mmCIF file of C-alpha atoms in Angstrom:
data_model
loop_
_atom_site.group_PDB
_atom_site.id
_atom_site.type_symbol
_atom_site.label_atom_id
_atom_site.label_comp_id
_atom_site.label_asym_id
_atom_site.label_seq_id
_atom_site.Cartn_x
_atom_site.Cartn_y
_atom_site.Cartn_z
ATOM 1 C CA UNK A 1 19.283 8.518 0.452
ATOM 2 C CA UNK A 2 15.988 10.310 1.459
ATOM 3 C CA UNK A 3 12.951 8.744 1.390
ATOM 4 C CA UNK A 4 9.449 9.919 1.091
ATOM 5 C CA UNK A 5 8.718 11.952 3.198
ATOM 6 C CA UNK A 6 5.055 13.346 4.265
ATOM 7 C CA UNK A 7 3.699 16.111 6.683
ATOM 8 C CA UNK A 8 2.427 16.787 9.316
ATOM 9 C CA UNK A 9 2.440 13.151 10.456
ATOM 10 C CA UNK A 10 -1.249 13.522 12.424
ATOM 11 C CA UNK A 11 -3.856 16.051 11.968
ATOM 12 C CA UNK A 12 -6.426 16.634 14.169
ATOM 13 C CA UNK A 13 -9.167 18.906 12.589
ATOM 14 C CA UNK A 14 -12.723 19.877 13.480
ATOM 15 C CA UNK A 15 -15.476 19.006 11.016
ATOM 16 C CA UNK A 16 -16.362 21.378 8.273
ATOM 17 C CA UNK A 17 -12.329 22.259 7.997
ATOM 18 C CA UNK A 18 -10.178 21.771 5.008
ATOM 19 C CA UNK A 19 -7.195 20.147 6.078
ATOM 20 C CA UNK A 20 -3.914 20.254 3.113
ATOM 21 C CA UNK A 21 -1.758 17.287 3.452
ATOM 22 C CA UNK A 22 1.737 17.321 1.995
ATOM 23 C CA UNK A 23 4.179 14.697 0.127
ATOM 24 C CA UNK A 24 7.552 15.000 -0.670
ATOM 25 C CA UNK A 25 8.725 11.854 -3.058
ATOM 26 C CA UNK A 26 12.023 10.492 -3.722
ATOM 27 C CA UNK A 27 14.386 12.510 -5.911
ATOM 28 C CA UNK A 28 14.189 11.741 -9.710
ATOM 29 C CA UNK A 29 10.897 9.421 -8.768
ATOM 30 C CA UNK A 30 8.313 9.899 -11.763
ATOM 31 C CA UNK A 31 5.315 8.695 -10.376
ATOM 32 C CA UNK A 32 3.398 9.707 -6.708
ATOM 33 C CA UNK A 33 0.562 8.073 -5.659
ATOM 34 C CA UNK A 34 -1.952 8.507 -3.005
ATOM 35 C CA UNK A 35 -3.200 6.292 -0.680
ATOM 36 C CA UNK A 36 -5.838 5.864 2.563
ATOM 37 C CA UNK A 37 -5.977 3.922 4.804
ATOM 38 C CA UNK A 38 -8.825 3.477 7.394
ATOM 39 C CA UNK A 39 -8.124 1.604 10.753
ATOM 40 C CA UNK A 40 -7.805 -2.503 10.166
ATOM 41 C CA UNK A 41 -8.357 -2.148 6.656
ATOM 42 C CA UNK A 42 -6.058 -2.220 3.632
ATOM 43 C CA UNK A 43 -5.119 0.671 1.084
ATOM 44 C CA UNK A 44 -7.269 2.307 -1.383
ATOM 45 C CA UNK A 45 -5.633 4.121 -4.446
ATOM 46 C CA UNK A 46 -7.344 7.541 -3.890
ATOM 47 C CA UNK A 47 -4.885 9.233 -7.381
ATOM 48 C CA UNK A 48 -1.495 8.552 -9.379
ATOM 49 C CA UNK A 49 0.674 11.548 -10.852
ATOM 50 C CA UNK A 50 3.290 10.310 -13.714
ATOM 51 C CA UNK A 51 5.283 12.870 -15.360
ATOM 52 C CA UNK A 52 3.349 15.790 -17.064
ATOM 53 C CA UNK A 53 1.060 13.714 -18.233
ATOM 54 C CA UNK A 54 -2.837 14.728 -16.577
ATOM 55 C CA UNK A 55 -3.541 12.938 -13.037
ATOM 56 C CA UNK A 56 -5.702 9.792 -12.690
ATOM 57 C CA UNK A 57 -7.898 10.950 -10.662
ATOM 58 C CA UNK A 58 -10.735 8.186 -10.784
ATOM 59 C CA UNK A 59 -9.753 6.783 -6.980
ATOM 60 C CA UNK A 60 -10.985 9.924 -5.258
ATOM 61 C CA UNK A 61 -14.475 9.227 -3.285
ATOM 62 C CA UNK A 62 -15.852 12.579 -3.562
ATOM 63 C CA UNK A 63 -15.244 16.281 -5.109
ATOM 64 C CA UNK A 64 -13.830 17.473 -1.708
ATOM 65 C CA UNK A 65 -11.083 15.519 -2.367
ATOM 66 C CA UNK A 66 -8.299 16.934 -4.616
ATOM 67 C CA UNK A 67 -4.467 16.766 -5.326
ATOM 68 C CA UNK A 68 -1.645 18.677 -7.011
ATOM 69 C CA UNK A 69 1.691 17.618 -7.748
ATOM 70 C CA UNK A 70 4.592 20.669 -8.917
ATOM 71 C CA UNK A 71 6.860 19.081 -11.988
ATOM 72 C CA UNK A 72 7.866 15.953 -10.089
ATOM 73 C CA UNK A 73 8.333 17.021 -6.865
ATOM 74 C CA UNK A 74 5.579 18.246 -4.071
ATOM 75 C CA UNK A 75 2.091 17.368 -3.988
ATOM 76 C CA UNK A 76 -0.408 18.396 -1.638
ATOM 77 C CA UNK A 77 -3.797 16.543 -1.457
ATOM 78 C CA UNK A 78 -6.745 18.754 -0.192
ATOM 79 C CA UNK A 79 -9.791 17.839 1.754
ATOM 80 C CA UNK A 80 -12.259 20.188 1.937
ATOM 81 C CA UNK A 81 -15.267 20.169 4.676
ATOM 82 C CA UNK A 82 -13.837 17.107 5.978
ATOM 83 C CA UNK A 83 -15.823 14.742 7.134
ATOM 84 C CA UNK A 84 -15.653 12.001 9.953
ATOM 85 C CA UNK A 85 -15.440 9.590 7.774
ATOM 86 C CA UNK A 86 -12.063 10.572 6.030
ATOM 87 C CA UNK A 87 -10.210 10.164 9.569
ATOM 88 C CA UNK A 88 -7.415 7.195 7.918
ATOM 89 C CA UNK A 89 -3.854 7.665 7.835
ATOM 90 C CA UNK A 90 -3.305 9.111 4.069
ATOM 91 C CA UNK A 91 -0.008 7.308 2.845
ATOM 92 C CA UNK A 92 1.825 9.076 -0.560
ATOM 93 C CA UNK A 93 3.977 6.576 -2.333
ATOM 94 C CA UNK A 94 6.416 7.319 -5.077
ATOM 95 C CA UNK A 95 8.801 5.084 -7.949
ATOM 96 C CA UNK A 96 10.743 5.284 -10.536
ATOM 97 C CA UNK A 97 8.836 3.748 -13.301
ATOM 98 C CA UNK A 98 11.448 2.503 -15.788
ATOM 99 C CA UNK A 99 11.276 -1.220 -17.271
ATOM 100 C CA UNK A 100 11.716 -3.361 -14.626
ATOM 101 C CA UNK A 101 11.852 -0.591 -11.588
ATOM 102 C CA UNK A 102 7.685 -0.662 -10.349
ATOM 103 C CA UNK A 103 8.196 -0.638 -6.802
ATOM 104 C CA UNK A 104 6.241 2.492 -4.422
ATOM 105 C CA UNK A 105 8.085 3.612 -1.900
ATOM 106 C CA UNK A 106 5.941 4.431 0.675
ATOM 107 C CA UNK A 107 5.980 7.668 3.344
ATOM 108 C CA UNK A 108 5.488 7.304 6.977
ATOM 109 C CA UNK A 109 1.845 8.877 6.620
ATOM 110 C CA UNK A 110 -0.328 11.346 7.641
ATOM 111 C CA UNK A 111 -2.937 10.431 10.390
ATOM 112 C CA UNK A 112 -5.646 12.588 9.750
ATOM 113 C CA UNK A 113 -8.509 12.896 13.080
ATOM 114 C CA UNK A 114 -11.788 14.396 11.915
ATOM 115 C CA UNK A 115 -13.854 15.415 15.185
ATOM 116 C CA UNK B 1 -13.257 -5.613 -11.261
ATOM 117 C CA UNK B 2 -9.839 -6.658 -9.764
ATOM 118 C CA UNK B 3 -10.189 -8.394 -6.479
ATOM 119 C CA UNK B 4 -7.513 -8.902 -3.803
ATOM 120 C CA UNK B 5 -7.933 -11.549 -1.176
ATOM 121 C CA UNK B 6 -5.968 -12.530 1.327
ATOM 122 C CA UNK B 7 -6.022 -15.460 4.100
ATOM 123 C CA UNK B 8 -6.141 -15.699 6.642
ATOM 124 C CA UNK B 9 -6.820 -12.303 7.541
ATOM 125 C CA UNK B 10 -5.326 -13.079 11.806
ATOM 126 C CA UNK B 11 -2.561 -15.694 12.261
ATOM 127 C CA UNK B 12 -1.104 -16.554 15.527
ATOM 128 C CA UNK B 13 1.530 -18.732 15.497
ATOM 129 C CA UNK B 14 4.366 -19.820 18.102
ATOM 130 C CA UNK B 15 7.971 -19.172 17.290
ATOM 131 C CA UNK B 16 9.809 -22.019 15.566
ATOM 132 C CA UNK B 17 6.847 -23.027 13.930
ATOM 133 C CA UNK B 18 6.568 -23.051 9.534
ATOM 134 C CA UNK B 19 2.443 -21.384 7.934
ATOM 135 C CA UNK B 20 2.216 -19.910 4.421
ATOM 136 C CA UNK B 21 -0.244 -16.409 4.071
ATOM 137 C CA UNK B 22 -2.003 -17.009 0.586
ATOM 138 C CA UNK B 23 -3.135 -14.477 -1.641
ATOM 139 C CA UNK B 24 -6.073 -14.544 -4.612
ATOM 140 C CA UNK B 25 -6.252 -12.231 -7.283
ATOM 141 C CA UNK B 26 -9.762 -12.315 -9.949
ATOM 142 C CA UNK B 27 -7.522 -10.867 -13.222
ATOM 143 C CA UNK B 28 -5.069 -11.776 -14.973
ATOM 144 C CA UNK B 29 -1.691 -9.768 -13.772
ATOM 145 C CA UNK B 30 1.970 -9.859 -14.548
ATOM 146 C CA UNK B 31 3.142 -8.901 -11.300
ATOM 147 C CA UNK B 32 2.624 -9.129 -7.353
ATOM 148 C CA UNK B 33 3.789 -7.255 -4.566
ATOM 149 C CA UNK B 34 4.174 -7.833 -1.248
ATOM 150 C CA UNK B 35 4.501 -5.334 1.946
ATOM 151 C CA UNK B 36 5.070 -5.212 5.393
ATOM 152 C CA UNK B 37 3.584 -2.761 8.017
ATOM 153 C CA UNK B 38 4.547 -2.606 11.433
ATOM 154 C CA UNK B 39 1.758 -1.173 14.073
ATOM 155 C CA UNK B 40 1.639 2.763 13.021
ATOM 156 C CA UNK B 41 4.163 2.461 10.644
ATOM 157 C CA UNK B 42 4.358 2.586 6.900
ATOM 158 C CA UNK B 43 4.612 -0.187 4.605
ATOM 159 C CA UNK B 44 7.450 -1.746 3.571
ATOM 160 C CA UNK B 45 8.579 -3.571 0.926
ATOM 161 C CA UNK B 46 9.397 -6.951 0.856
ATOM 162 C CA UNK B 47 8.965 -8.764 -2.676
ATOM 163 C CA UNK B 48 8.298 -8.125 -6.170
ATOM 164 C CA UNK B 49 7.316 -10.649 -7.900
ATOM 165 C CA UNK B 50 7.579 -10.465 -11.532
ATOM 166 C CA UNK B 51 6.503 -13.775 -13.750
ATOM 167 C CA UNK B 52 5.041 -17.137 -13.476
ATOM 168 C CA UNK B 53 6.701 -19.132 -11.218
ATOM 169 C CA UNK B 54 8.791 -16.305 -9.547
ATOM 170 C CA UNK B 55 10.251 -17.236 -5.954
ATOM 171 C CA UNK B 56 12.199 -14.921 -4.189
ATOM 172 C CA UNK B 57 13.344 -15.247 -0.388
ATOM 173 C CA UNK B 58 14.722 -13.257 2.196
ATOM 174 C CA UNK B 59 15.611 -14.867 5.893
ATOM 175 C CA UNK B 60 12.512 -16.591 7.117
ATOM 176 C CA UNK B 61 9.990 -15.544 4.000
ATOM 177 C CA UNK B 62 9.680 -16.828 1.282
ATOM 178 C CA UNK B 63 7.399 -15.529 -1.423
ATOM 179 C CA UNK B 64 6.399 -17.244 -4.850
ATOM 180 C CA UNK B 65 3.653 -16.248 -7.727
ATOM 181 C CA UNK B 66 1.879 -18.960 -9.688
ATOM 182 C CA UNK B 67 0.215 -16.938 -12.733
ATOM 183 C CA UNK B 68 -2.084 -19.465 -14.091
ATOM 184 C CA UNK B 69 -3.590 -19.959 -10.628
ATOM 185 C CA UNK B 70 -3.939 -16.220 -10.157
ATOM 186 C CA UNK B 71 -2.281 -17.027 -6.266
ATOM 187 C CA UNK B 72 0.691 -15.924 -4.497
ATOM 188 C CA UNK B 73 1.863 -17.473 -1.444
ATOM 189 C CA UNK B 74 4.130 -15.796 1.621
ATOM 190 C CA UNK B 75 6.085 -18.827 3.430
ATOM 191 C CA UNK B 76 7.359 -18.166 7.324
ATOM 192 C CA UNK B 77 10.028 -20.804 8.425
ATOM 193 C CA UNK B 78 10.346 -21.029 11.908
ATOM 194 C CA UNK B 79 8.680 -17.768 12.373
ATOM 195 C CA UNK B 80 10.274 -15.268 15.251
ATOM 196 C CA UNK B 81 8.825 -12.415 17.035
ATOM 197 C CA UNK B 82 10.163 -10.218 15.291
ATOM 198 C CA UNK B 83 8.179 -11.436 12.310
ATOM 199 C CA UNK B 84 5.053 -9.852 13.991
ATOM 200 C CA UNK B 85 3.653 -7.675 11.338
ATOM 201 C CA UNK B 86 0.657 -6.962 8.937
ATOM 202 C CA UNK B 87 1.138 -8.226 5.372
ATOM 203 C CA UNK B 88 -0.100 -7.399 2.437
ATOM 204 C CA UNK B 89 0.054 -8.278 -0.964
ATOM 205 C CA UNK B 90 -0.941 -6.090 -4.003
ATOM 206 C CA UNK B 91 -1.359 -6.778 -7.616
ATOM 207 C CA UNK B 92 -1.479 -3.631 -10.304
ATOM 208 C CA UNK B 93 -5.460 -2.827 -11.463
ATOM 209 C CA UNK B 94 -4.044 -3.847 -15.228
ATOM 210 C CA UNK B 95 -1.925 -6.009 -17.079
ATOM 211 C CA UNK B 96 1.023 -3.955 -17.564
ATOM 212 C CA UNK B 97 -0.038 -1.032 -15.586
ATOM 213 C CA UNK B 98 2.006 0.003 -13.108
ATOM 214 C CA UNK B 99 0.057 2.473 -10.954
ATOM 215 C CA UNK B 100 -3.027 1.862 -9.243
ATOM 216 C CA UNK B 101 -1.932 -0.877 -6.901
ATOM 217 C CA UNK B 102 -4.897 -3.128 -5.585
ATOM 218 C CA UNK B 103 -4.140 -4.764 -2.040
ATOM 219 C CA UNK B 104 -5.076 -6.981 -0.174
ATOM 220 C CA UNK B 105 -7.449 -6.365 2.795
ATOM 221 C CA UNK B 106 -3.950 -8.218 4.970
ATOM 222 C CA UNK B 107 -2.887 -10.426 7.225
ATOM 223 C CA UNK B 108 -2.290 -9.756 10.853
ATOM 224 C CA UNK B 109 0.840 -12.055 12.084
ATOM 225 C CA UNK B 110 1.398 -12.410 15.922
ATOM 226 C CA UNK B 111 4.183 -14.685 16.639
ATOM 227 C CA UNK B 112 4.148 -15.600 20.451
ATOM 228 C CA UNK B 113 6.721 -16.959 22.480
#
């Protein structure tokens, strides 16, 4: 079946510019998370959506950052007045979240360029 | 705080030969995870670990979680090219929790001919 999917795949954007990044998860999935990932380094939990239930938001570095999430389906995650030092690739995962079914699924990404 | 560490962090290795990638966690945790990523790719994944003493293998890797030592180790046999990846391992922030994934900072394989 479909994966996760994420768009656009790279964004280049000029400083100052709010740039909306999108995430579509796996059907039925429960949970989305968000990810970043700067170049060479590993992943940093940026915020996790599960169900209704209010967003964990406490991964987020700054209040420019922000994310929605519709039901269980689309989120978006926001960055306003970017900065340089958000370019990373921005990876969404999703899972299921039933007793013994953890795993994320991970998208393909979103490189995101700040110049 | 939960820490992640991996080692090495760069492996080269020939093809043919054997090398383990180990991974330390600071906190207690039920469960380990470990990825792949190719170069500008996403991750992949490739184990989940789920109790003491869990091994699990798949061709040339081999992955096994030892609890009480709060270490997880990624075995290569006779490692291939096509091995050449970055791996990481991840452990969740709680006991029990399963969001919030903290990973390792990875290890870059490069398997030569």
């Amino acid at each position: 079946g479909a994966g996760v999917s994420q768009s656009p795949s790279n964004k280049v954007t000029e400083k100052g510019k709010d740039v909306e990044l999108r995430c579509d998860p796996i059907s039925g999935h429960t949970a989305l998370y968000w990810y970043r990932q700067r170049l060479g380094q590993g992943l940093e939990f940026l915020i996790y959506f599960q169900g209704n239930s209010a967003p964990d938001k406490s991964g987020l570095p700054s209040d420019r950052f922000s994310a929605e999430r519709t039901g269980e389906s689309v989120s978006t995650l926001t960055i306003q007045r970017t900065q340089q030092e958000d370019s990373a690739v921005y990876l969404c995962a999703s899972s299921l979240e039933l007793a013994g079914k953890y795993e994320q699924y991970f998208g393909p990404g979103t490189r995101l360029t700040v110049t | 705080e939960l820490k992640v560490e991996q080692n090495p962090l760069f492996l080269s290795m020939q093809e043919g030969k054997n090398y383990t990638i180990y991974c330390n966690y600071s906190t207690t945790s039920d469960r380990l995870y470990w990825y792949r990523q190719d170069p500008g790719k996403s991750l992949e994944s490739l184990f989940v670990l789920l109790s003491n003493g869990a091994v699990k293998q798949e061709g040339r890797l081999m992955a096994s979680l030892d609890t009480k030592a709060r270490l997880s180790t990624l075995h290569i046999t006779a490692a291939v090219h096509d091995l050449s990846a970055t791996y990481f391992c991840a452990v969740p922030r709680a006991p029990g929790a399963t969001n919030k994934l903290i990973f390792g900072t990875g290890t870059l394989l490069a398997v030569q001919p």
